[in-house]
Amino acid sequence: EVQLVASGGTLIQPGGSLRLSCAASGFTLSNFGMNWVRQAPGKGLECVSHIGIRGNIYYADSVKGRFTNSRDNARNSLYLQMNSLRDEDTAMYYCVREEPGAFDYWGQGTLVTVSS
Amino acid sequence: DIVMTQSPLSLPVTLGQPASISCRSSQSLVHTDGNTYLNWFQQRPGQSPRRLIYKVSNRDSGVPDRFSGSGSGTDFTLRISRVEAEDVGVYYCMQGSDWPTFGQGTRLEIK
């Protein structure tokens, strides 16, 4: 059974840093593209970063230069390093598996709250 | 980025009646590989999104056959033939032909 378990979300002050983790099971992470998708409270969905099978990484303009997406194949895990956090980064962060052109499995999400 | 526009944003439906959600993209979703990567997701209250439909009209395993997707190019539709109470939630279209983008969401409620 495919499972994605995200963790690391918490309350943090503006300007701070946080590292989210996503532990995958039931499949080999390196065989799939993976994404971080966020949802601000009461709002819609935004893809913030993609890491491809070949390790190519892309970011939304809203997080470029501040967030770093990475993958540890040995641990079958995905990470999102978030620096210089802003109020508008407050959201539920989901790790999402991708088959070409479509997101097929979503984790349960981890909540990041940026507030002083 | 490709802009996805859904309508309506709110959809009150009587139990047992049909429902339809429109999704339009700012440019064609036909990929260079010939596929059209238009997907539909359901997000029930307090849950993560769940994919219902991929590549316009392919229903995911376990999705009731009252859900169907159609369309082409820039114009797509999700239909529910007979709404049930468990269908309450927000529905999103999403394109994967370019950098992934989502529609604003359509909130389905029971009248």
PDB file of C-alpha atoms in Angstrom:
ATOM      1  CA  GLU A   1       0.000   0.000   0.000  1.00  0.00           C
ATOM      2  CA  VAL A   2       1.371   3.409  -0.969  1.00  0.00           C
ATOM      3  CA  GLN A   3       1.804   5.723   2.019  1.00  0.00           C
ATOM      4  CA  LEU A   4       3.275   9.207   2.333  1.00  0.00           C
ATOM      5  CA  VAL A   5       3.760  10.515   5.858  1.00  0.00           C
ATOM      6  CA  ALA A   6       4.759  14.162   6.161  1.00  0.00           C
ATOM      7  CA  SER A   7       6.160  15.681   9.328  1.00  0.00           C
ATOM      8  CA  GLY A   8       8.046  18.694  10.637  1.00  0.00           C
ATOM      9  CA  GLY A   9       5.356  21.368  10.513  1.00  0.00           C
ATOM     10  CA  THR A  10       5.085  23.714  13.474  1.00  0.00           C
ATOM     11  CA  LEU A  11       4.575  27.333  14.558  1.00  0.00           C
ATOM     12  CA  ILE A  12       7.567  29.432  13.581  1.00  0.00           C
ATOM     13  CA  GLN A  13       8.406  33.126  13.510  1.00  0.00           C
ATOM     14  CA  PRO A  14       8.797  35.105  10.287  1.00  0.00           C
ATOM     15  CA  GLY A  15      12.348  34.843   8.963  1.00  0.00           C
ATOM     16  CA  GLY A  16      12.849  31.426  10.510  1.00  0.00           C
ATOM     17  CA  SER A  17      13.783  28.101   8.949  1.00  0.00           C
ATOM     18  CA  LEU A  18      12.085  24.725   8.981  1.00  0.00           C
ATOM     19  CA  ARG A  19      12.681  21.335   7.401  1.00  0.00           C
ATOM     20  CA  LEU A  20       9.757  19.177   6.358  1.00  0.00           C
ATOM     21  CA  SER A  21      10.130  15.435   5.821  1.00  0.00           C
ATOM     22  CA  CYS A  22       8.037  12.948   3.890  1.00  0.00           C
ATOM     23  CA  ALA A  23       8.543   9.232   4.474  1.00  0.00           C
ATOM     24  CA  ALA A  24       7.381   7.043   1.604  1.00  0.00           C
ATOM     25  CA  SER A  25       6.420   3.389   1.823  1.00  0.00           C
ATOM     26  CA  GLY A  26       4.875   0.876  -0.536  1.00  0.00           C
ATOM     27  CA  PHE A  27       6.920   2.115  -3.488  1.00  0.00           C
ATOM     28  CA  THR A  28      10.444   3.251  -4.397  1.00  0.00           C
ATOM     29  CA  LEU A  29      10.614   7.035  -4.221  1.00  0.00           C
ATOM     30  CA  SER A  30      13.381   7.347  -6.817  1.00  0.00           C
ATOM     31  CA  ASN A  31      11.162   5.729  -9.472  1.00  0.00           C
ATOM     32  CA  PHE A  32       8.663   8.598  -9.378  1.00  0.00           C
ATOM     33  CA  GLY A  33       8.518  12.339  -9.637  1.00  0.00           C
ATOM     34  CA  MET A  34       7.574  13.894  -6.290  1.00  0.00           C
ATOM     35  CA  ASN A  35       6.024  17.218  -5.405  1.00  0.00           C
ATOM     36  CA  TRP A  36       5.350  19.502  -2.475  1.00  0.00           C
ATOM     37  CA  VAL A  37       1.906  21.098  -2.721  1.00  0.00           C
ATOM     38  CA  ARG A  38       0.607  23.608  -0.192  1.00  0.00           C
ATOM     39  CA  GLN A  39      -2.808  24.842   0.803  1.00  0.00           C
ATOM     40  CA  ALA A  40      -3.212  28.035   2.806  1.00  0.00           C
ATOM     41  CA  PRO A  41      -6.077  27.945   5.354  1.00  0.00           C
ATOM     42  CA  GLY A  42      -9.385  28.005   3.494  1.00  0.00           C
ATOM     43  CA  LYS A  43      -7.641  28.462   0.158  1.00  0.00           C
ATOM     44  CA  GLY A  44      -6.750  26.464  -2.949  1.00  0.00           C
ATOM     45  CA  LEU A  45      -3.807  24.303  -3.946  1.00  0.00           C
ATOM     46  CA  GLU A  46      -0.355  25.457  -5.091  1.00  0.00           C
ATOM     47  CA  CYS A  47       2.505  23.262  -6.270  1.00  0.00           C
ATOM     48  CA  VAL A  48       5.684  24.725  -4.775  1.00  0.00           C
ATOM     49  CA  SER A  49       8.336  22.237  -5.878  1.00  0.00           C
ATOM     50  CA  HIS A  50       8.883  19.207  -8.084  1.00  0.00           C
ATOM     51  CA  ILE A  51      11.754  16.732  -8.118  1.00  0.00           C
ATOM     52  CA  GLY A  52      11.952  14.455 -11.130  1.00  0.00           C
ATOM     53  CA  ILE A  53      13.167  10.903 -11.565  1.00  0.00           C
ATOM     54  CA  ARG A  54      16.506  12.168 -12.871  1.00  0.00           C
ATOM     55  CA  GLY A  55      16.860  14.565  -9.940  1.00  0.00           C
ATOM     56  CA  ASN A  56      15.841  17.699 -11.822  1.00  0.00           C
ATOM     57  CA  ILE A  57      14.222  20.158  -9.406  1.00  0.00           C
ATOM     58  CA  TYR A  58      11.815  23.017 -10.076  1.00  0.00           C
ATOM     59  CA  TYR A  59      10.260  25.658  -7.838  1.00  0.00           C
ATOM     60  CA  ALA A  60       7.321  28.013  -7.952  1.00  0.00           C
ATOM     61  CA  ASP A  61       8.373  31.660  -8.205  1.00  0.00           C
ATOM     62  CA  SER A  62       6.819  32.272  -4.780  1.00  0.00           C
ATOM     63  CA  VAL A  63       9.456  30.103  -3.059  1.00  0.00           C
ATOM     64  CA  LYS A  64      12.414  30.186  -5.443  1.00  0.00           C
ATOM     65  CA  GLY A  65      15.648  31.011  -3.635  1.00  0.00           C
ATOM     66  CA  ARG A  66      14.131  30.268  -0.210  1.00  0.00           C
ATOM     67  CA  PHE A  67      13.046  26.603  -0.381  1.00  0.00           C
ATOM     68  CA  THR A  68      15.193  23.573  -1.257  1.00  0.00           C
ATOM     69  CA  ASN A  69      13.706  20.248  -2.267  1.00  0.00           C
ATOM     70  CA  SER A  70      15.771  17.076  -1.876  1.00  0.00           C
ATOM     71  CA  ARG A  71      15.460  13.314  -1.824  1.00  0.00           C
ATOM     72  CA  ASP A  72      17.275  10.585   0.120  1.00  0.00           C
ATOM     73  CA  ASN A  73      16.871   7.384  -1.857  1.00  0.00           C
ATOM     74  CA  ALA A  74      18.409   5.230   0.880  1.00  0.00           C
ATOM     75  CA  ARG A  75      15.789   6.446   3.372  1.00  0.00           C
ATOM     76  CA  ASN A  76      13.028   6.557   0.720  1.00  0.00           C
ATOM     77  CA  SER A  77      12.281  10.070   1.934  1.00  0.00           C
ATOM     78  CA  LEU A  78      11.656  13.550   0.559  1.00  0.00           C
ATOM     79  CA  TYR A  79      12.585  16.813   2.273  1.00  0.00           C
ATOM     80  CA  LEU A  80      11.719  20.491   1.959  1.00  0.00           C
ATOM     81  CA  GLN A  81      14.124  22.950   3.563  1.00  0.00           C
ATOM     82  CA  MET A  82      12.269  26.229   4.068  1.00  0.00           C
ATOM     83  CA  ASN A  83      14.263  29.378   4.833  1.00  0.00           C
ATOM     84  CA  SER A  84      13.334  33.044   5.264  1.00  0.00           C
ATOM     85  CA  LEU A  85       9.760  32.061   6.049  1.00  0.00           C
ATOM     86  CA  ARG A  86       7.017  34.638   5.543  1.00  0.00           C
ATOM     87  CA  ASP A  87       3.461  34.953   6.839  1.00  0.00           C
ATOM     88  CA  GLU A  88       2.183  33.915   3.408  1.00  0.00           C
ATOM     89  CA  ASP A  89       3.988  30.569   3.678  1.00  0.00           C
ATOM     90  CA  THR A  90       1.444  29.525   6.314  1.00  0.00           C
ATOM     91  CA  ALA A  91      -0.233  26.430   4.884  1.00  0.00           C
ATOM     92  CA  MET A  92      -0.756  22.704   5.036  1.00  0.00           C
ATOM     93  CA  TYR A  93       2.112  21.130   3.102  1.00  0.00           C
ATOM     94  CA  TYR A  94       1.441  17.884   1.257  1.00  0.00           C
ATOM     95  CA  CYS A  95       3.959  15.561  -0.334  1.00  0.00           C
ATOM     96  CA  VAL A  96       2.475  14.122  -3.483  1.00  0.00           C
ATOM     97  CA  ARG A  97       3.570  11.341  -5.793  1.00  0.00           C
ATOM     98  CA  GLU A  98       3.449  11.992  -9.505  1.00  0.00           C
ATOM     99  CA  GLU A  99       2.942   9.764 -12.468  1.00  0.00           C
ATOM    100  CA  PRO A 100       3.492  11.688 -15.714  1.00  0.00           C
ATOM    101  CA  GLY A 101       1.149  14.667 -15.773  1.00  0.00           C
ATOM    102  CA  ALA A 102      -0.898  13.628 -12.768  1.00  0.00           C
ATOM    103  CA  PHE A 103      -0.647  13.501  -8.984  1.00  0.00           C
ATOM    104  CA  ASP A 104      -1.831  10.097  -7.864  1.00  0.00           C
ATOM    105  CA  TYR A 105      -1.081   9.775  -4.124  1.00  0.00           C
ATOM    106  CA  TRP A 106      -1.201  12.500  -1.468  1.00  0.00           C
ATOM    107  CA  GLY A 107       0.126  12.361   2.063  1.00  0.00           C
ATOM    108  CA  GLN A 108      -1.889  13.585   5.032  1.00  0.00           C
ATOM    109  CA  GLY A 109      -0.094  16.944   5.159  1.00  0.00           C
ATOM    110  CA  THR A 110       1.881  18.812   7.815  1.00  0.00           C
ATOM    111  CA  LEU A 111       0.850  22.273   9.014  1.00  0.00           C
ATOM    112  CA  VAL A 112       3.306  25.168   8.914  1.00  0.00           C
ATOM    113  CA  THR A 113       2.223  28.345  10.705  1.00  0.00           C
ATOM    114  CA  VAL A 114       4.404  31.428  10.291  1.00  0.00           C
ATOM    115  CA  SER A 115       3.513  34.023  12.882  1.00  0.00           C
ATOM    116  CA  SER A 116       5.118  36.242  15.480  1.00  0.00           C
TER     117      SER A 116
ATOM    118  CA  ASP B   1       1.829  29.514 -15.924  1.00  0.00           C
ATOM    119  CA  ILE B   2      -1.378  28.037 -17.297  1.00  0.00           C
ATOM    120  CA  VAL B   3      -4.404  29.504 -15.529  1.00  0.00           C
ATOM    121  CA  MET B   4      -7.239  27.107 -14.685  1.00  0.00           C
ATOM    122  CA  THR B   5     -10.703  28.640 -14.226  1.00  0.00           C
ATOM    123  CA  GLN B   6     -13.537  26.651 -12.663  1.00  0.00           C
ATOM    124  CA  SER B   7     -17.245  27.384 -12.588  1.00  0.00           C
ATOM    125  CA  PRO B   8     -19.347  27.515 -10.609  1.00  0.00           C
ATOM    126  CA  LEU B   9     -17.382  28.117  -7.410  1.00  0.00           C
ATOM    127  CA  SER B  10     -20.357  27.029  -5.299  1.00  0.00           C
ATOM    128  CA  LEU B  11     -22.691  24.202  -6.294  1.00  0.00           C
ATOM    129  CA  PRO B  12     -25.757  23.401  -4.166  1.00  0.00           C
ATOM    130  CA  VAL B  13     -27.308  20.132  -5.356  1.00  0.00           C
ATOM    131  CA  THR B  14     -30.302  18.071  -4.286  1.00  0.00           C
ATOM    132  CA  LEU B  15     -29.512  14.464  -3.361  1.00  0.00           C
ATOM    133  CA  GLY B  16     -29.971  12.175  -6.343  1.00  0.00           C
ATOM    134  CA  GLN B  17     -29.707  15.002  -8.864  1.00  0.00           C
ATOM    135  CA  PRO B  18     -26.873  15.456 -11.361  1.00  0.00           C
ATOM    136  CA  ALA B  19     -24.062  17.984 -10.995  1.00  0.00           C
ATOM    137  CA  SER B  20     -21.577  19.440 -13.443  1.00  0.00           C
ATOM    138  CA  ILE B  21     -18.366  21.461 -12.969  1.00  0.00           C
ATOM    139  CA  SER B  22     -16.605  23.299 -15.762  1.00  0.00           C
ATOM    140  CA  CYS B  23     -12.859  23.858 -16.000  1.00  0.00           C
ATOM    141  CA  ARG B  24     -11.197  26.018 -18.633  1.00  0.00           C
ATOM    142  CA  SER B  25      -7.476  26.438 -19.222  1.00  0.00           C
ATOM    143  CA  SER B  26      -5.743  29.565 -20.548  1.00  0.00           C
ATOM    144  CA  GLN B  27      -4.032  27.488 -23.225  1.00  0.00           C
ATOM    145  CA  SER B  28      -4.362  24.052 -24.773  1.00  0.00           C
ATOM    146  CA  LEU B  29      -3.498  21.160 -22.453  1.00  0.00           C
ATOM    147  CA  VAL B  30      -2.423  18.859 -25.275  1.00  0.00           C
ATOM    148  CA  HIS B  31       1.137  17.864 -24.363  1.00  0.00           C
ATOM    149  CA  THR B  32       3.891  17.336 -26.938  1.00  0.00           C
ATOM    150  CA  ASP B  33       3.576  13.597 -26.200  1.00  0.00           C
ATOM    151  CA  GLY B  34      -0.037  13.710 -27.415  1.00  0.00           C
ATOM    152  CA  ASN B  35      -1.644  13.263 -23.995  1.00  0.00           C
ATOM    153  CA  THR B  36      -3.930  15.784 -22.312  1.00  0.00           C
ATOM    154  CA  TYR B  37      -3.012  15.931 -18.645  1.00  0.00           C
ATOM    155  CA  LEU B  38      -6.207  17.192 -17.069  1.00  0.00           C
ATOM    156  CA  ASN B  39      -7.089  15.726 -13.685  1.00  0.00           C
ATOM    157  CA  TRP B  40      -9.911  16.102 -11.169  1.00  0.00           C
ATOM    158  CA  PHE B  41      -9.569  15.863  -7.396  1.00  0.00           C
ATOM    159  CA  GLN B  42     -12.060  15.683  -4.559  1.00  0.00           C
ATOM    160  CA  GLN B  43     -11.219  17.117  -1.156  1.00  0.00           C
ATOM    161  CA  ARG B  44     -13.646  16.144   1.582  1.00  0.00           C
ATOM    162  CA  PRO B  45     -13.725  18.291   4.731  1.00  0.00           C
ATOM    163  CA  GLY B  46     -10.584  17.756   6.808  1.00  0.00           C
ATOM    164  CA  GLN B  47      -8.999  15.365   4.313  1.00  0.00           C
ATOM    165  CA  SER B  48      -6.226  15.430   1.738  1.00  0.00           C
ATOM    166  CA  PRO B  49      -7.218  15.693  -1.908  1.00  0.00           C
ATOM    167  CA  ARG B  50      -8.023  12.425  -3.657  1.00  0.00           C
ATOM    168  CA  ARG B  51      -7.711  11.970  -7.384  1.00  0.00           C
ATOM    169  CA  LEU B  52     -10.917  10.980  -9.190  1.00  0.00           C
ATOM    170  CA  ILE B  53     -10.079  11.380 -12.866  1.00  0.00           C
ATOM    171  CA  TYR B  54      -6.804  11.520 -14.805  1.00  0.00           C
ATOM    172  CA  LYS B  55      -6.060  12.336 -18.448  1.00  0.00           C
ATOM    173  CA  VAL B  56      -9.500  13.925 -18.919  1.00  0.00           C
ATOM    174  CA  SER B  57     -11.707  10.869 -18.631  1.00  0.00           C
ATOM    175  CA  ASN B  58      -9.963   7.980 -16.869  1.00  0.00           C
ATOM    176  CA  ARG B  59     -11.552   7.118 -13.551  1.00  0.00           C
ATOM    177  CA  ASP B  60      -9.253   6.043 -10.709  1.00  0.00           C
ATOM    178  CA  SER B  61      -9.658   2.669  -9.041  1.00  0.00           C
ATOM    179  CA  GLY B  62     -12.398   2.738  -6.410  1.00  0.00           C
ATOM    180  CA  VAL B  63     -14.063   5.881  -7.785  1.00  0.00           C
ATOM    181  CA  PRO B  64     -17.810   5.331  -8.271  1.00  0.00           C
ATOM    182  CA  ASP B  65     -18.949   5.245 -11.877  1.00  0.00           C
ATOM    183  CA  ARG B  66     -21.329   8.134 -11.236  1.00  0.00           C
ATOM    184  CA  PHE B  67     -18.245  10.337 -11.707  1.00  0.00           C
ATOM    185  CA  SER B  68     -17.177  11.033 -15.277  1.00  0.00           C
ATOM    186  CA  GLY B  69     -14.831  13.445 -17.033  1.00  0.00           C
ATOM    187  CA  SER B  70     -14.892  14.808 -20.549  1.00  0.00           C
ATOM    188  CA  GLY B  71     -13.491  17.572 -22.716  1.00  0.00           C
ATOM    189  CA  SER B  72     -10.571  18.488 -24.901  1.00  0.00           C
ATOM    190  CA  GLY B  73      -8.137  21.281 -25.646  1.00  0.00           C
ATOM    191  CA  THR B  74      -9.043  24.013 -23.156  1.00  0.00           C
ATOM    192  CA  ASP B  75     -12.550  23.016 -22.072  1.00  0.00           C
ATOM    193  CA  PHE B  76     -13.280  20.236 -19.577  1.00  0.00           C
ATOM    194  CA  THR B  77     -16.176  18.998 -17.450  1.00  0.00           C
ATOM    195  CA  LEU B  78     -16.623  16.800 -14.392  1.00  0.00           C
ATOM    196  CA  ARG B  79     -20.069  15.261 -14.085  1.00  0.00           C
ATOM    197  CA  ILE B  80     -21.717  13.464 -11.199  1.00  0.00           C
ATOM    198  CA  SER B  81     -24.759  11.564 -12.454  1.00  0.00           C
ATOM    199  CA  ARG B  82     -26.560  11.333  -9.086  1.00  0.00           C
ATOM    200  CA  VAL B  83     -25.144  13.231  -6.128  1.00  0.00           C
ATOM    201  CA  GLU B  84     -24.843  11.361  -2.837  1.00  0.00           C
ATOM    202  CA  ALA B  85     -24.173  12.749   0.631  1.00  0.00           C
ATOM    203  CA  GLU B  86     -20.565  11.508   0.584  1.00  0.00           C
ATOM    204  CA  ASP B  87     -19.840  13.720  -2.457  1.00  0.00           C
ATOM    205  CA  VAL B  88     -19.851  16.883  -0.313  1.00  0.00           C
ATOM    206  CA  GLY B  89     -16.510  18.662  -0.541  1.00  0.00           C
ATOM    207  CA  VAL B  90     -14.383  20.817  -2.827  1.00  0.00           C
ATOM    208  CA  TYR B  91     -13.521  19.699  -6.352  1.00  0.00           C
ATOM    209  CA  TYR B  92     -10.387  20.879  -8.139  1.00  0.00           C
ATOM    210  CA  CYS B  93      -9.228  20.523 -11.701  1.00  0.00           C
ATOM    211  CA  MET B  94      -5.490  20.394 -12.245  1.00  0.00           C
ATOM    212  CA  GLN B  95      -3.342  20.466 -15.356  1.00  0.00           C
ATOM    213  CA  GLY B  96      -0.060  18.566 -15.580  1.00  0.00           C
ATOM    214  CA  SER B  97       0.840  19.431 -19.162  1.00  0.00           C
ATOM    215  CA  ASP B  98       3.090  22.237 -17.952  1.00  0.00           C
ATOM    216  CA  TRP B  99       4.082  23.455 -14.472  1.00  0.00           C
ATOM    217  CA  PRO B 100       1.156  22.012 -12.424  1.00  0.00           C
ATOM    218  CA  THR B 101      -1.635  24.451 -11.692  1.00  0.00           C
ATOM    219  CA  PHE B 102      -5.050  24.034 -10.098  1.00  0.00           C
ATOM    220  CA  GLY B 103      -8.440  25.613 -10.508  1.00  0.00           C
ATOM    221  CA  GLN B 104      -9.850  27.685  -7.634  1.00  0.00           C
ATOM    222  CA  GLY B 105     -12.057  24.837  -6.452  1.00  0.00           C
ATOM    223  CA  THR B 106     -15.820  24.239  -6.567  1.00  0.00           C
ATOM    224  CA  ARG B 107     -17.596  23.675  -3.258  1.00  0.00           C
ATOM    225  CA  LEU B 108     -20.379  21.101  -3.618  1.00  0.00           C
ATOM    226  CA  GLU B 109     -23.041  21.118  -0.911  1.00  0.00           C
ATOM    227  CA  ILE B 110     -26.365  19.399  -0.454  1.00  0.00           C
ATOM    228  CA  LYS B 111     -29.437  21.642  -0.760  1.00  0.00           C
TER     229      LYS B 111
END
